Amino acid sequence: MAVRRHIRGGRVPAPLTVMTLGAVLLLSAGCSGEGAVATAEPPTAGPAGPARPGRAAVVAAADELARAGTARVRTAMDMVSGHTRVTIEGSGAFDLAARTGRLRVTLPPGTDGALPGERRQVRELIAPGALYMRNRAGVPADKWVRVDTTGLPDGNLVTGGATDPVTAAQLLRGAHRVAYEGVTELGGTRVWHYSGLVDIERAAAGAPPRARRQLRAAEKGFSGHTVPFDAYLDAQARLRKVRHRFDFAAGPGSPPDADYTVTSTTELHAFGTRVRIRMPEPGDIWTGRIAAP
């Protein structure tokens, strides 16, 4: 599968040209978020569940996470195109109020310069407006690559191989057609499951200034403005798991099986854990040429 280097509106920034299939290919074409979702009105949760009605609780998920302070996270991103499927997994911790976090992302076997069957692990630091990556192919082992996420056409929803929990929750500000799917358990915790569609334009309009620019970038970069989601909230209305499905359409003249779907899942647990995020010093950031493998 060839890696296409152009995106709508310009070229892929240099640090991204050696990103793994699950990230680079997402920037090669427009996407759409079409999909049918049940429209049943979710009931108001009782004393054992979120205090707000379903849609209100989903829309407020970002605010509840900021109040929760910190958490550990697990991420998974699956890309399916025709008969090909690649998976990127990650784990780490976030300061949800400061919108900073760290992830250790495991790339698909044999990608980003790894040997066949070997899975390269990339360290990532996430901050408002920036993504830092270390252990990338073509970059000295002791250096970080910095990407300005406000200039990415997807708002960094999928570029880094993971959707950070803060951005994933901010997307839910645009939730509509919300359906209540019932109660289940995640890691021994009782959670309330909701599904629906996210309107990216509506999410951007309701987001605080620091997040609005990133969502505006995503709004302009996608050819469709709605994204199907599943969200799981605990009794304190904290987001425990969220899944978004991004459907991408290949460019004109591409074969039908060139379209692909990306499912991004973010899970949160261990709220209140101690999290210290130290961003790279200017001298630790690589500014030279990146040699693609």
XYZ file of C-alpha atoms in Angstrom:
293
model
C 0.000 0.000 0.000
C 1.597 3.239 -1.120
C 1.876 6.213 1.190
C 0.469 9.277 -0.510
C 2.152 12.497 0.553
C -0.352 15.164 -0.397
C -3.349 16.350 1.564
C -6.209 18.601 0.685
C -4.918 22.148 0.884
C -1.200 21.411 0.895
C 1.623 18.976 1.574
C 1.982 16.818 4.636
C 4.329 18.578 7.106
C 7.830 17.087 6.978
C 7.635 15.304 10.378
C 4.571 13.397 9.192
C 5.946 12.029 5.940
C 7.341 8.957 7.695
C 4.340 8.347 9.940
C 2.933 4.851 9.972
C 0.150 3.766 7.611
C -2.485 4.301 10.255
C -1.562 7.985 10.464
C -0.170 9.187 7.126
C -2.897 7.676 4.969
C -5.486 9.537 6.969
C -4.130 12.797 5.610
C -4.219 11.715 1.982
C -7.918 12.207 1.307
C -11.126 13.771 2.570
C -13.432 11.866 4.907
C -17.094 11.550 5.644
C -18.881 10.559 8.802
C -22.118 9.238 7.404
C -23.905 6.565 9.382
C -27.340 5.776 10.765
C -27.784 6.037 14.516
C -30.837 5.243 16.612
C -32.688 8.370 17.684
C -34.524 7.140 20.786
C -34.539 9.750 23.543
C -32.257 8.544 26.372
C -33.899 8.426 29.780
C -32.840 10.592 32.678
C -30.413 8.575 34.779
C -31.379 7.666 38.307
C -29.400 8.160 41.538
C -26.922 5.440 40.518
C -26.128 7.103 37.202
C -25.166 10.490 35.742
C -27.389 13.221 37.190
C -28.093 14.856 33.831
C -30.198 13.453 30.981
C -28.255 11.454 28.390
C -27.374 14.058 25.768
C -26.588 16.712 28.378
C -24.224 14.333 30.175
C -22.452 13.441 26.909
C -22.061 17.092 25.874
C -20.662 17.944 29.320
C -18.093 15.114 29.270
C -15.168 17.455 28.521
C -15.990 19.678 31.506
C -16.315 16.664 33.807
C -12.915 15.356 32.687
C -11.282 18.710 33.442
C -12.774 18.553 36.936
C -11.494 14.973 37.351
C -7.943 16.324 37.028
C -5.814 13.395 35.890
C -6.190 9.833 34.603
C -4.388 6.974 32.979
C -5.397 6.195 29.400
C -5.370 3.379 26.864
C -5.819 4.038 23.171
C -6.413 1.918 20.082
C -6.696 2.980 16.471
C -7.790 0.502 13.800
C -7.622 1.300 10.110
C -9.418 -0.960 7.624
C -9.012 -0.564 3.864
C -10.284 -3.370 1.656
C -8.784 -6.559 3.099
C -6.007 -4.721 4.950
C -6.199 -3.846 8.634
C -3.575 -2.152 10.795
C -3.752 -1.411 14.520
C -1.925 1.172 16.598
C -2.076 0.846 20.395
C -1.055 3.262 23.110
C -1.007 3.793 26.860
C -0.055 6.640 29.142
C -1.376 9.345 31.452
C -2.934 12.798 31.101
C -3.363 15.987 33.056
C -6.883 16.568 31.804
C -7.189 20.090 33.181
C -3.920 21.272 31.618
C -4.588 19.311 28.390
C -1.147 17.717 28.493
C -0.256 14.041 28.414
C 2.169 11.327 27.464
C 1.651 8.182 25.424
C 3.753 5.232 24.386
C 2.373 4.274 20.984
C 3.049 0.850 19.467
C 3.034 0.901 15.670
C 2.008 -1.975 13.360
C 4.704 -4.619 12.648
C 7.313 -3.603 10.112
C 6.293 0.075 9.841
C 8.331 3.244 10.361
C 11.633 1.509 9.632
C 11.067 -1.479 11.943
C 12.148 -4.966 10.904
C 9.467 -7.379 9.606
C 7.429 -8.571 12.568
C 8.936 -5.929 14.860
C 6.719 -3.213 16.372
C 8.344 0.156 16.898
C 7.312 2.079 20.013
C 7.077 5.844 19.687
C 6.958 8.155 22.692
C 4.511 11.025 22.349
C 3.903 14.145 24.413
C 0.694 16.076 23.823
C 0.227 19.737 24.673
C -2.232 22.400 23.497
C -1.287 23.041 19.879
C 1.676 20.662 19.761
C 2.580 16.993 19.406
C 6.110 15.780 20.247
C 7.346 12.372 19.045
C 10.507 10.443 19.930
C 12.020 7.236 18.573
C 10.906 8.017 15.047
C 12.718 6.540 12.061
C 15.149 8.989 10.469
C 15.523 11.062 13.653
C 18.414 10.814 16.175
C 17.432 8.619 19.118
C 17.828 11.426 21.655
C 15.731 13.980 19.743
C 12.058 14.850 19.593
C 10.046 15.853 16.528
C 7.577 18.690 17.086
C 4.379 19.034 15.040
C 2.137 22.098 15.186
C -1.248 20.397 15.525
C -3.248 23.560 14.865
C -2.109 23.362 11.253
C -3.091 19.733 10.683
C -6.161 19.219 8.493
C -7.595 16.657 10.922
C -6.959 18.721 14.066
C -4.707 15.872 15.289
C -7.697 13.585 15.760
C -5.869 10.709 14.077
C -2.478 11.989 12.872
C -0.500 10.859 15.914
C -1.954 7.355 15.861
C -4.183 8.142 18.857
C -6.963 10.550 19.722
C -6.017 12.192 22.997
C -8.782 12.015 25.632
C -9.191 15.784 25.901
C -9.850 16.216 22.173
C -12.027 13.098 22.103
C -14.177 14.600 24.867
C -14.264 18.034 23.230
C -15.717 16.410 20.117
C -18.684 15.247 22.184
C -19.763 18.875 22.633
C -21.262 18.438 19.176
C -23.239 15.289 20.064
C -26.753 14.957 18.654
C -29.187 12.177 17.809
C -28.048 10.617 21.083
C -29.410 7.159 21.904
C -29.275 5.409 25.277
C -27.830 1.909 24.815
C -28.034 0.589 28.395
C -25.771 -0.151 31.347
C -22.611 -2.277 31.207
C -19.286 -2.640 33.024
C -15.753 -1.546 32.188
C -12.968 -2.840 34.416
C -15.451 -3.545 37.191
C -16.995 -0.057 36.991
C -20.656 0.385 36.079
C -21.054 2.670 33.054
C -23.910 4.123 31.014
C -23.562 3.659 27.245
C -24.704 6.276 24.731
C -24.321 6.426 20.954
C -24.959 9.108 18.393
C -23.372 11.493 15.927
C -20.896 14.283 16.512
C -21.284 17.470 14.487
C -17.719 18.843 14.323
C -18.894 22.391 13.576
C -21.168 22.348 16.609
C -18.371 20.889 18.758
C -16.000 23.671 17.719
C -18.583 26.341 18.457
C -19.085 25.021 21.994
C -15.420 24.379 22.819
C -13.248 26.722 24.908
C -10.824 28.950 22.943
C -7.776 26.676 23.363
C -9.619 23.695 21.861
C -11.682 25.615 19.316
C -8.809 26.228 16.900
C -7.962 22.538 16.773
C -11.569 21.534 16.101
C -11.914 24.262 13.481
C -8.965 22.708 11.677
C -10.712 19.325 11.735
C -13.932 20.901 10.536
C -12.196 22.330 7.466
C -10.149 19.228 6.733
C -12.950 16.665 6.660
C -15.283 16.432 3.697
C -18.081 15.385 6.062
C -18.894 17.127 9.347
C -20.469 14.261 11.301
C -18.751 11.356 13.054
C -20.497 8.376 14.733
C -19.550 7.828 18.393
C -20.087 5.572 21.396
C -19.518 7.070 24.854
C -19.497 5.364 28.246
C -20.003 7.490 31.384
C -19.661 6.406 34.994
C -21.931 7.410 37.906
C -19.940 10.644 38.329
C -20.560 11.479 34.637
C -16.864 10.988 33.886
C -15.989 9.678 30.441
C -14.626 6.149 30.821
C -14.518 5.156 27.166
C -15.226 6.853 23.871
C -15.080 5.488 20.346
C -15.242 7.554 17.160
C -15.479 6.153 13.635
C -13.967 8.200 10.828
C -14.869 7.153 7.267
C -12.375 8.352 4.666
C -12.964 8.550 0.929
C -10.007 8.098 -1.416
C -9.295 10.708 -4.038
C -10.819 10.816 -7.546
C -9.719 7.950 -9.775
C -8.851 5.658 -6.861
C -10.218 2.075 -6.832
C -13.322 1.437 -4.715
C -11.359 -0.535 -2.108
C -9.080 2.485 -1.513
C -11.670 3.958 0.870
C -10.972 3.205 4.487
C -12.402 3.452 7.981
C -10.538 4.468 11.121
C -11.964 3.555 14.513
C -10.335 5.431 17.392
C -10.988 4.221 20.945
C -9.861 5.975 24.132
C -10.300 4.520 27.627
C -9.714 6.332 30.926
C -9.140 4.872 34.373
C -7.280 5.552 37.653
C -8.610 9.095 37.979
C -6.574 11.255 40.352
C -3.301 9.448 39.644
C -0.175 11.578 39.936
C 0.873 12.867 36.520
C 3.958 14.946 35.747
C 4.541 15.979 32.140
C 7.866 17.554 31.200
C 8.004 19.012 27.726
C 11.246 18.871 25.700
C 13.740 21.719 25.888
C 14.369 23.598 22.613
C 17.753 21.878 22.263
C 16.086 18.456 22.409
C 13.894 19.115 19.364
C 15.132 17.900 15.966
C 15.033 20.580 13.275
C 16.990 18.746 10.583
C 15.873 16.687 7.640
C 13.954 13.469 8.365
C 15.090 10.569 6.230
C 12.103 8.396 5.314
C 12.823 4.653 5.572
